[in-house]
Tab-separated table of C-alpha atoms and ligand atoms in Angstrom:
chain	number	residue	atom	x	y	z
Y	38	UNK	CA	-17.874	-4.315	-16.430
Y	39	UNK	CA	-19.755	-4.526	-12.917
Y	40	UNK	CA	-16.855	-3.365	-10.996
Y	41	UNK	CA	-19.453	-1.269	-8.754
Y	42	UNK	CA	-22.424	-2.138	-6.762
Y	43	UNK	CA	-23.771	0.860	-5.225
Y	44	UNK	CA	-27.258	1.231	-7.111
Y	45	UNK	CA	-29.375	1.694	-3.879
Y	46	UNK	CA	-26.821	1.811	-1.220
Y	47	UNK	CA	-29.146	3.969	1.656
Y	48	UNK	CA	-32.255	2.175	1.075
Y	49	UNK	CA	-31.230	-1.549	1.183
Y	50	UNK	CA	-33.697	-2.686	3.877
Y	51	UNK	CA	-36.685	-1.473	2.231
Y	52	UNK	CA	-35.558	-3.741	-0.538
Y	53	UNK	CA	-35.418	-7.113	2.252
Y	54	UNK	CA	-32.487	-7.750	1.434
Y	55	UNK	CA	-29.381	-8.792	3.576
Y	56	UNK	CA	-27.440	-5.231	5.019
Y	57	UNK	CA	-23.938	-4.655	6.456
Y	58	UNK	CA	-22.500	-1.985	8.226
Y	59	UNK	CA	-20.202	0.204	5.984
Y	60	UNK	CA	-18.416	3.752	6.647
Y	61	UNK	CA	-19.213	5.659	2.765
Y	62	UNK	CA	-19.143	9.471	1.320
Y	63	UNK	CA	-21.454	10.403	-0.708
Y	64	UNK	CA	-19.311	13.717	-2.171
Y	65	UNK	CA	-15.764	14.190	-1.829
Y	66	UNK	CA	-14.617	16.092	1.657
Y	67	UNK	CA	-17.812	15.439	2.725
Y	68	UNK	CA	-17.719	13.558	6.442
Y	69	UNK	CA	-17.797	9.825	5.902
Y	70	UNK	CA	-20.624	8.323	7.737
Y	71	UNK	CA	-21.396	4.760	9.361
Y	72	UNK	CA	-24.684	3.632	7.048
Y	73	UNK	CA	-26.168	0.611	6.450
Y	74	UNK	CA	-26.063	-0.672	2.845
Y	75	UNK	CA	-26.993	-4.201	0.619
Y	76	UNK	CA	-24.390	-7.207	1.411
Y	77	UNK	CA	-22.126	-6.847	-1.818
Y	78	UNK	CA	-23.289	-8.891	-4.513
Y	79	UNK	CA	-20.232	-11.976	-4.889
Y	80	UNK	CA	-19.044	-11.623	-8.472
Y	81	UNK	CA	-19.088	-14.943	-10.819
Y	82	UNK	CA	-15.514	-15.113	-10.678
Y	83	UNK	CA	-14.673	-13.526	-7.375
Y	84	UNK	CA	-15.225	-13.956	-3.705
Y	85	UNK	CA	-17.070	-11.584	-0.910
Y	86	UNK	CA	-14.491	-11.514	2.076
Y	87	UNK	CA	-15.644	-10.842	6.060
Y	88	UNK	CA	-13.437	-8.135	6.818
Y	89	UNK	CA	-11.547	-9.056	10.051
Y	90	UNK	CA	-9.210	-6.044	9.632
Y	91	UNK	CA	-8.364	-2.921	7.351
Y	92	UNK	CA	-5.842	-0.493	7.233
Y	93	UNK	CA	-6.159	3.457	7.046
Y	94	UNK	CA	-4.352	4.363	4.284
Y	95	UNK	CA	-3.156	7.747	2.575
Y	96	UNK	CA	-4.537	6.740	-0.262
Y	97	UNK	CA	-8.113	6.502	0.887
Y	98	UNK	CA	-7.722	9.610	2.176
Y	99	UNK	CA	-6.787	11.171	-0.911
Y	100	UNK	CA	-9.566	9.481	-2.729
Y	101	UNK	CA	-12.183	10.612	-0.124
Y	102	UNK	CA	-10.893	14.294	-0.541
Y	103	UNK	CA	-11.127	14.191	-4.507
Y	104	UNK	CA	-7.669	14.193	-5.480
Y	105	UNK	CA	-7.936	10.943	-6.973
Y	106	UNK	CA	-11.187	10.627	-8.512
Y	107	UNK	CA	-13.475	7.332	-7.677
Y	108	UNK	CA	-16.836	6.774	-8.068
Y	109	UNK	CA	-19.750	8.248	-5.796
Y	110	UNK	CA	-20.784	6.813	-3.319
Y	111	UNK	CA	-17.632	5.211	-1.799
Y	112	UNK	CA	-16.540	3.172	1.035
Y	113	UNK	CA	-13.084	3.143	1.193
Y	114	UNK	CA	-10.367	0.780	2.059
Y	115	UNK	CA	-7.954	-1.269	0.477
Y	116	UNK	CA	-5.517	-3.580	3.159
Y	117	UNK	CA	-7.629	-6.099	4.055
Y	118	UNK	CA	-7.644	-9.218	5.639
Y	119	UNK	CA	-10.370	-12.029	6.872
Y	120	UNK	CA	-12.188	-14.985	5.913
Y	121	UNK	CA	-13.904	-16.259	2.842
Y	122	UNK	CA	-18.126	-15.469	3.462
Y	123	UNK	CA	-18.971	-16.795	-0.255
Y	124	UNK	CA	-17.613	-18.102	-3.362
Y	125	UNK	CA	-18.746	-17.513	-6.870
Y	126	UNK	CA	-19.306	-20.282	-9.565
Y	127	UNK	CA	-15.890	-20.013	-11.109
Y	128	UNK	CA	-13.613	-19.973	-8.565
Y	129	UNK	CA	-11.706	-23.276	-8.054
Y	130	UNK	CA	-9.250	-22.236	-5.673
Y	131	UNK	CA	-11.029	-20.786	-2.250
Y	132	UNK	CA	-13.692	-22.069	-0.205
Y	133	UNK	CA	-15.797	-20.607	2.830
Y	134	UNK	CA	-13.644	-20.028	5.720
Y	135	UNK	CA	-10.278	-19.449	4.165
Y	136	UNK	CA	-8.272	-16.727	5.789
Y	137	UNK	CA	-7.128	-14.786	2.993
Y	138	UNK	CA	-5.368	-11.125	2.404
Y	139	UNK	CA	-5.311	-9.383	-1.575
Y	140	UNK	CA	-3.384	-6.919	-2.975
Y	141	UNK	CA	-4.856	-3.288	-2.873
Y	142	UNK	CA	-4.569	-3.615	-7.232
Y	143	UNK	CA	-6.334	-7.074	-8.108
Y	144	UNK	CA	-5.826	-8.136	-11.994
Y	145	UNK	CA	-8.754	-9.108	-14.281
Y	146	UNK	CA	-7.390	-12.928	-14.471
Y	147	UNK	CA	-7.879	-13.025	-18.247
Y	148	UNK	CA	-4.868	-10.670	-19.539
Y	149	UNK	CA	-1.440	-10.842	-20.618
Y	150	UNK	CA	0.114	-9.239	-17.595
Y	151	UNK	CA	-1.955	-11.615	-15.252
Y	152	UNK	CA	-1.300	-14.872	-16.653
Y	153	UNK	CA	2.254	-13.457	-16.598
Y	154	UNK	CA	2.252	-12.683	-12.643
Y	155	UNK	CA	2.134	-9.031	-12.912
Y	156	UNK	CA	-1.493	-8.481	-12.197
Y	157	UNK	CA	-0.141	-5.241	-10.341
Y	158	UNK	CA	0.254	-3.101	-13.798
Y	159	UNK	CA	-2.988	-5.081	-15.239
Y	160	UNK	CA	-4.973	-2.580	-17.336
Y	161	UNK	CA	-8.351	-4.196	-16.367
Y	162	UNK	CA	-7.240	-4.255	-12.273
Y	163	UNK	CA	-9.836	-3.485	-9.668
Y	164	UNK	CA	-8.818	-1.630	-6.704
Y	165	UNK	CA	-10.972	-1.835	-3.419
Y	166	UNK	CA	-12.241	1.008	-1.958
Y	167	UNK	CA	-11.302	3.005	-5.280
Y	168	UNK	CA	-12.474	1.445	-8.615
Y	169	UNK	CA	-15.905	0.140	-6.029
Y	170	UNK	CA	-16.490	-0.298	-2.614
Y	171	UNK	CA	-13.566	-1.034	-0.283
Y	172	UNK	CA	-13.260	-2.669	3.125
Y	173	UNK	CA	-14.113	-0.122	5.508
Y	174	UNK	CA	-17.580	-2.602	5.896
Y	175	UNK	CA	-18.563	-6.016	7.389
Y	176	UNK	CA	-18.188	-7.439	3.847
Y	177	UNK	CA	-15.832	-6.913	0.665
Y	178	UNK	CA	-16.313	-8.069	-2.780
Y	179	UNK	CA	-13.234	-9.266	-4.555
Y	180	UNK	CA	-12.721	-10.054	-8.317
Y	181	UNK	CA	-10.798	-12.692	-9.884
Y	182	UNK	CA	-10.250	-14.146	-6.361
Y	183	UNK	CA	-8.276	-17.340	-8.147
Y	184	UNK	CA	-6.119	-14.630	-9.550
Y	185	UNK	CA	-5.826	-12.071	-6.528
Y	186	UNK	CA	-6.471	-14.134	-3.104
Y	187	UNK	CA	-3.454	-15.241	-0.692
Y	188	UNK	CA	-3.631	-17.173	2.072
Y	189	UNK	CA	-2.738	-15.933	5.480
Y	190	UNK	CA	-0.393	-18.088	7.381
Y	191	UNK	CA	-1.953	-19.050	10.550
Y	192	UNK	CA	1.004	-17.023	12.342
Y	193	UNK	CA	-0.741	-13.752	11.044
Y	194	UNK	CA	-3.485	-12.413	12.393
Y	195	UNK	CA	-5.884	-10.196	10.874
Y	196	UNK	CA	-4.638	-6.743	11.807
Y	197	UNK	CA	-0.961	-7.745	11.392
Y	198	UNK	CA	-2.077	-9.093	7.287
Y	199	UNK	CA	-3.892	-5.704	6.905
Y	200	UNK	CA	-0.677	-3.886	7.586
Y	201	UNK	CA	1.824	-5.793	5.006
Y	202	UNK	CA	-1.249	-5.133	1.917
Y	203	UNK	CA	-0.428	-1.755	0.778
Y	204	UNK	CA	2.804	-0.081	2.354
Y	205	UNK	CA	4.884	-3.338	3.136
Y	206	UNK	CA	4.346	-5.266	-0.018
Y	207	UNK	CA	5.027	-2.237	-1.789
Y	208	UNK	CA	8.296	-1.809	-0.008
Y	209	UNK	CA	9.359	-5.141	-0.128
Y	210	UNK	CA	8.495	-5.141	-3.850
Y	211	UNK	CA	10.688	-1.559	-4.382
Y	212	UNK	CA	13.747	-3.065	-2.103
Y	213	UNK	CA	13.702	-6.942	-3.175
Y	214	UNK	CA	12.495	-7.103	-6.214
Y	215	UNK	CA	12.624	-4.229	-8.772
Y	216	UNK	CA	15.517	-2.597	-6.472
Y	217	UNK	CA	17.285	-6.059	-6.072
Y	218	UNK	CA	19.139	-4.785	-3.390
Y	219	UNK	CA	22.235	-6.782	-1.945
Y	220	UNK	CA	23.286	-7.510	1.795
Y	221	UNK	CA	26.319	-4.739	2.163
Y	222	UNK	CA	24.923	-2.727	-0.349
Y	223	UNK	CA	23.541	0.808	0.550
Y	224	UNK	CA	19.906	1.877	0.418
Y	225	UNK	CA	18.822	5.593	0.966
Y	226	UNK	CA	15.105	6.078	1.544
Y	227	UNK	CA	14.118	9.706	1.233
Y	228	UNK	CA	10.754	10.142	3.112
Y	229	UNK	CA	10.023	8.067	6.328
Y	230	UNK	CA	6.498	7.886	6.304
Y	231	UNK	CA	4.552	4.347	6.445
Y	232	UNK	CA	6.312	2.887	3.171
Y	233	UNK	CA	9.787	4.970	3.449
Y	234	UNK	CA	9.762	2.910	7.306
Y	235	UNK	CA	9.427	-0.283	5.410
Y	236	UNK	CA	11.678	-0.264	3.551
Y	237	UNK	CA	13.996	0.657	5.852
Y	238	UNK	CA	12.993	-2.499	7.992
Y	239	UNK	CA	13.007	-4.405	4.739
Y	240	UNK	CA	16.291	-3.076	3.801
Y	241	UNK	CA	17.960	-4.002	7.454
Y	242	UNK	CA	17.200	-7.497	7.257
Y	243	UNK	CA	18.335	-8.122	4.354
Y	244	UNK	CA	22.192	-6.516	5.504
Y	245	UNK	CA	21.759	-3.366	3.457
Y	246	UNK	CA	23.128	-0.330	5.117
Y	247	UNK	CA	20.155	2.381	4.992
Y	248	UNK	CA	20.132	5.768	5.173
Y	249	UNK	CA	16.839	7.105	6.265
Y	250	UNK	CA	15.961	10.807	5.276
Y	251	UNK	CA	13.125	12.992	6.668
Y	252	UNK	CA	12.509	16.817	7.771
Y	253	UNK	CA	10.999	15.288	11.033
Y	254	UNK	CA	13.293	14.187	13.784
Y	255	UNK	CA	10.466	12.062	15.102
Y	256	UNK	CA	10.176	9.905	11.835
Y	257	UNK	CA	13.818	10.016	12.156
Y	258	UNK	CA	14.104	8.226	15.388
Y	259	UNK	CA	12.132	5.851	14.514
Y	260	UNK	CA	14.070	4.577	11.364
Y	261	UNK	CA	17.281	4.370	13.255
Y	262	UNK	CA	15.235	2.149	15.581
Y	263	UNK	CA	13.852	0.254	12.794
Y	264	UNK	CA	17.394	-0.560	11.694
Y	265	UNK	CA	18.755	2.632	9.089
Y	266	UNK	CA	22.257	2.828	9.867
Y	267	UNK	CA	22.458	6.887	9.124
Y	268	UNK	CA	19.717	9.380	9.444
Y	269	UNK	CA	19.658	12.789	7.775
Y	270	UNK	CA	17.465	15.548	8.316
Y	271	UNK	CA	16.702	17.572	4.979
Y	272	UNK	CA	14.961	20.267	6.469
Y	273	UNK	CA	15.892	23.324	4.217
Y	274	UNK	CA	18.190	21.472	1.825
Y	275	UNK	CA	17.847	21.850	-1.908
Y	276	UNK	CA	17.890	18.223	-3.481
Y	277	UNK	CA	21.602	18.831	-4.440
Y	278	UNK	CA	22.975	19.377	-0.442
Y	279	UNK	CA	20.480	16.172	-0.228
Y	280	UNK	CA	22.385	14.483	-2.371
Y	281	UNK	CA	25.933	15.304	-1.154
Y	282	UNK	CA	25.190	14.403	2.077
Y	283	UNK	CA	24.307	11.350	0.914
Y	284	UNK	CA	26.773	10.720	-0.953
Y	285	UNK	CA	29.573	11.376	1.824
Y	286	UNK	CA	28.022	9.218	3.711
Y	287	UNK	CA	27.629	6.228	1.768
Y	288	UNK	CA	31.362	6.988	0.650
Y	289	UNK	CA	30.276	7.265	-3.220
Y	290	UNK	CA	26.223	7.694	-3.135
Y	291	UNK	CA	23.968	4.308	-2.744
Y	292	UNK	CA	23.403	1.445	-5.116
Y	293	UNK	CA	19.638	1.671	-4.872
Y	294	UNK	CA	17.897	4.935	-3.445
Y	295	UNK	CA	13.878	5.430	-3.309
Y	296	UNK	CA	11.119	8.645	-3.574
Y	297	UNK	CA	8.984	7.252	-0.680
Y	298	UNK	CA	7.402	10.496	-0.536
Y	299	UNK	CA	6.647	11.320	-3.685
Y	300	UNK	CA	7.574	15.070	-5.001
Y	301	UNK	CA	10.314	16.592	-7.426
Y	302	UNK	CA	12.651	17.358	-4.840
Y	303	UNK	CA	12.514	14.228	-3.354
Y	304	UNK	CA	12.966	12.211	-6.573
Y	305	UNK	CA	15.843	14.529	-7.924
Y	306	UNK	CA	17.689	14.243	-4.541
Y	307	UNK	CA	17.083	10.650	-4.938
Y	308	UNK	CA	18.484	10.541	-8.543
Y	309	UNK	CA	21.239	13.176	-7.917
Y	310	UNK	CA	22.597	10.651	-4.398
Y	311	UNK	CA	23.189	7.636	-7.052
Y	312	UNK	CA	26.316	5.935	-7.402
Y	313	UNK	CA	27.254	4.885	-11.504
Y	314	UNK	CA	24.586	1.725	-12.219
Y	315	UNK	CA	22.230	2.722	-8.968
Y	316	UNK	CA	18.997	2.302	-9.555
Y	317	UNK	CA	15.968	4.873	-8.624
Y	318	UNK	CA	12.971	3.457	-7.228
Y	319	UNK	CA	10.055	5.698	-7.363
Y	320	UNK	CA	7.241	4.603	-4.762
Y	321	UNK	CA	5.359	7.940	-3.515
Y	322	UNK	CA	2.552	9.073	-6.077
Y	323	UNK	CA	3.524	12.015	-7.753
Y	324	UNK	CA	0.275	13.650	-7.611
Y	325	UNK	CA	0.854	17.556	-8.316
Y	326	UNK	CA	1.047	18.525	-11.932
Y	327	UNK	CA	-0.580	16.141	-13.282
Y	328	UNK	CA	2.018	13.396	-12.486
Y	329	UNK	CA	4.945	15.209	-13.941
Y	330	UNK	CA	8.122	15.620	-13.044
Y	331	UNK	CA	11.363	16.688	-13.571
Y	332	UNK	CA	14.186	13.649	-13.459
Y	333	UNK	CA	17.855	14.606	-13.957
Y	334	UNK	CA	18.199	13.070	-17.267
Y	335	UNK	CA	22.040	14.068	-17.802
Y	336	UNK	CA	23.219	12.316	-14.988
Y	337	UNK	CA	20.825	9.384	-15.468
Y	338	UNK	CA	22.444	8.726	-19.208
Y	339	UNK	CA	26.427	10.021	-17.638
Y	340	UNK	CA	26.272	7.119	-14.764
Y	341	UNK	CA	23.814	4.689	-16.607
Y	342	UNK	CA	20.939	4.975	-13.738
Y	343	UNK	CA	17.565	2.857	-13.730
Y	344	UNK	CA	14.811	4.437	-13.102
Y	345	UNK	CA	11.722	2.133	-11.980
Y	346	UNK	CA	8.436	2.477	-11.124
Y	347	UNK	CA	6.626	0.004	-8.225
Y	348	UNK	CA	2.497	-0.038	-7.967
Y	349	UNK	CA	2.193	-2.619	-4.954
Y	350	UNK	CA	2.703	-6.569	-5.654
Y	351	UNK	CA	0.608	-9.164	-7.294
Y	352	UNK	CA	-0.461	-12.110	-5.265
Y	353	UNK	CA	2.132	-13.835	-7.101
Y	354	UNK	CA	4.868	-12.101	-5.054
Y	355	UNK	CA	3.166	-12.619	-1.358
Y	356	UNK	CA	4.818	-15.997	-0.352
Y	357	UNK	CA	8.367	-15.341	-1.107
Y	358	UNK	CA	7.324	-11.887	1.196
Y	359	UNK	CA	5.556	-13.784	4.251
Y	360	UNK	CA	8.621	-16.502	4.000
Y	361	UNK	CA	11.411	-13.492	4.111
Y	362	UNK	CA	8.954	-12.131	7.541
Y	363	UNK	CA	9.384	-15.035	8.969
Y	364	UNK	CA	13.208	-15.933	8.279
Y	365	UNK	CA	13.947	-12.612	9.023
Y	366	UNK	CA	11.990	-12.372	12.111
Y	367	UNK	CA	10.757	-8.785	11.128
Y	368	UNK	CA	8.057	-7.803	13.990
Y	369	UNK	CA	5.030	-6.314	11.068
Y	370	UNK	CA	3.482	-5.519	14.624
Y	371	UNK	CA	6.230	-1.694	15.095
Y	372	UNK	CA	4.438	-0.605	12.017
Y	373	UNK	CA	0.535	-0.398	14.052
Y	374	UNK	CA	-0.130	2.511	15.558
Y	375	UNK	CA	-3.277	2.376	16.742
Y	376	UNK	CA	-6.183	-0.021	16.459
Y	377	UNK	CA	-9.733	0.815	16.384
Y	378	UNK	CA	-13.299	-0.350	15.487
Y	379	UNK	CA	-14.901	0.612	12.683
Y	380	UNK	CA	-17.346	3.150	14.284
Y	381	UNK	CA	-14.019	4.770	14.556
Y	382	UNK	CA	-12.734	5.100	10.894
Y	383	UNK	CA	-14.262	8.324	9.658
Y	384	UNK	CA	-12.573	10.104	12.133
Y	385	UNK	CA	-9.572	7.979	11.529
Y	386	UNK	CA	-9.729	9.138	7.949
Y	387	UNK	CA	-10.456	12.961	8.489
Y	388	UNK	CA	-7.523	13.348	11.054
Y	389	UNK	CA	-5.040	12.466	8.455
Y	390	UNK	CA	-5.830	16.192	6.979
Y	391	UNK	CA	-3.576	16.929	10.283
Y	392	UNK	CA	-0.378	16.325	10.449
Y	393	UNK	CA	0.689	12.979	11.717
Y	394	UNK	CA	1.162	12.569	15.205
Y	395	UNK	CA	2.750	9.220	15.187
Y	396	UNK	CA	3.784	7.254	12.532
Y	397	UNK	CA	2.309	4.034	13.055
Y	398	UNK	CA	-0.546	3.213	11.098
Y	399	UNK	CA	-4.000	2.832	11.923
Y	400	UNK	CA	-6.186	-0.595	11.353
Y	401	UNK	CA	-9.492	-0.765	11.709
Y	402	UNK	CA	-10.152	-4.595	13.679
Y	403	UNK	CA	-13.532	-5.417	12.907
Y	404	UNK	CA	-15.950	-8.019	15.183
Y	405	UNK	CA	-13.838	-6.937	17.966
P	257	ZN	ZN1	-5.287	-8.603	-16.130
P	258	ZN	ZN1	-2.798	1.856	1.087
């Protein structure tokens, strides 16, 4: 499969052919650099996108630094938003102009799990800016765009769309959908970075009660601002004290609890908080020992826990999500941080090595 188009990627001009500006690293931990590259080549069945906006995500930063292996070169970036620039010879569905926003995992269009919905656990998805080049550039080729492409509500703008594609819809997929949380019921979220703050937004509006947990009072703050109804600080605490003091005081432990951080501590504090039937939602990417990790099992099989796993949200899922932003009148806007051009992103990317100052995210607005 031609999932990557980087044959000649420093040398495009000699070639006379069309170039865009594009931040790519050539080896992993190696400074990204602005460059000039080829104009992806639109796929058959796919679209090329003008970027108008892209996050900075964690991910890409983990990519860039070799922890999750891509291929070399790479630009990176993965929450994207803009308009339509050309349309392969398959596609029924989009047109030139169209102000679209995909998923960070497209499907292939062809499978089972895609003509099923669930083109987020396709076997044959695509990823920008990890399984080939990514949105930190003028231009972004998508696959499968009648599969993968939503349309953008003319409400959203560009930088607001590239903040919902990665950590929102994966929240909103954890908390709605495969958490199926209930107004009055209680939602803990253990880690409050970009997706553990989402969900505690998502969680608010729909009349959860959330408890937020972090070792940073900063993050803290700003989840009781964001609507968690308790904060706890876990700095210290072995996952059991995590889990009593969760359990006092959500009189009885929650009915859904998430790993937005991703670790064993995190997830067995999340398990261990559960009241009988809760249900475990595990969002951050376990990424140390190989993926492994211990769950509780005893108490999982004693109080008849679920235990479910969330990789972002298939186009299929985006308009019941952009309808319950807009009934809900959730501002997407308190999750920016900062927003920069795209001279700007390799720096962008290297800081997160540093701890996080704030915890807004960064988006890249391109053509600004
Ligand atoms: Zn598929
Ligand atoms: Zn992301």
């Amino acid at each position: 499969m031609a999932r990557y188009h980087g044959e000649a990627p420093f040398s495009a001009d000699s070639r006379g052919l069309h170039t865009m500006r594009a931040v790519s690293y050539a080896a992993y931990a190696e400074p990204p650099a602005m460059v000039d590259v080829a104009d992806p080549t639109c796929p058959p069945d796919g679209v090329v996108v003008r970027v108008g906006a892209t996050g900075v995500c964690r991910s890409d930063w983990h990519a860039w630094l070799g922890h999750d292996p891509v291929p070399l070169p790479m630009v990176p970036g993965h929450e994207l938003a803009g308009t339509v620039a050309s349309v392969g010879p398959q596609v029924t569905r989009w047109h030139v102009g169209d102000r679209v926003t995909v998923p960070f995992a497209c499907g292939c269009g062809s499978c089972a799990w895609c003509a099923q919905g669930d083109m987020q656990v396709c076997p044959q998805q695509t990823q920008p800016g990890f399984t080939g080049w990514g949105s930190f550039a003028e231009l972004v080729a998508i696959h499968a765009a009648d599969t993968n492409l939503v349309t953008l509500p003319r409400s959203l703008g560009f930088v607001e769309a590239a903040s919902l594609g990665c950590r929102f819809a994966t929240a909103y997929r954890a908390v709605v959908l495969q958490g199926r949380v209930s107004p009055g019921e209680w939602l803990a979220v253990h880690g409050c970075g970009g997706v553990g703050l989402s969900a505690v937004m998502i969680g608010a509006a729909l009349g959860a009660h959330v408890v937020a947990l972090d070792i940073a009072d900063a993050a803290l703050d700003t989840a009781r601002e964001l609507g968690a109804a308790v904060t706890l600080r876990t700095t210290g605490l072995a996952p059991a004290d995590i889990a009593a003091a969760v359990v006092e005081a959500t009189g009885g432990g929650p009915h859904a609890s998430m790993d937005a951080l991703g670790s064993g501590p995190t997830l067995a504090a999340s398990v261990l908080s559960l009241r009988p039937r809760g249900r475990h939602l595990q969002v951050g990417l376990v990424l140390a020992d190989g993926g492994m990790a211990t769950v509780p099992v005893a108490r999982a099989i004693a109080r008849e826990l679920e235990f479910l796993g969330v990789h972002g949200m298939s186009a299929r899922d985006y308009p019941s999500m952009l309808a319950f932003i807009e009934s809900s009148a959730i501002d997407v806007r308190r999750l920016v941080g900062r927003v920069i051009g795209l001279e700007d992103a390799p720096a962008a990317l290297m800081a997160m090595s540093e701890p996080a100052a704030s915890s807004g995210m960064t988006v890249v607005e391109l053509g600004r």
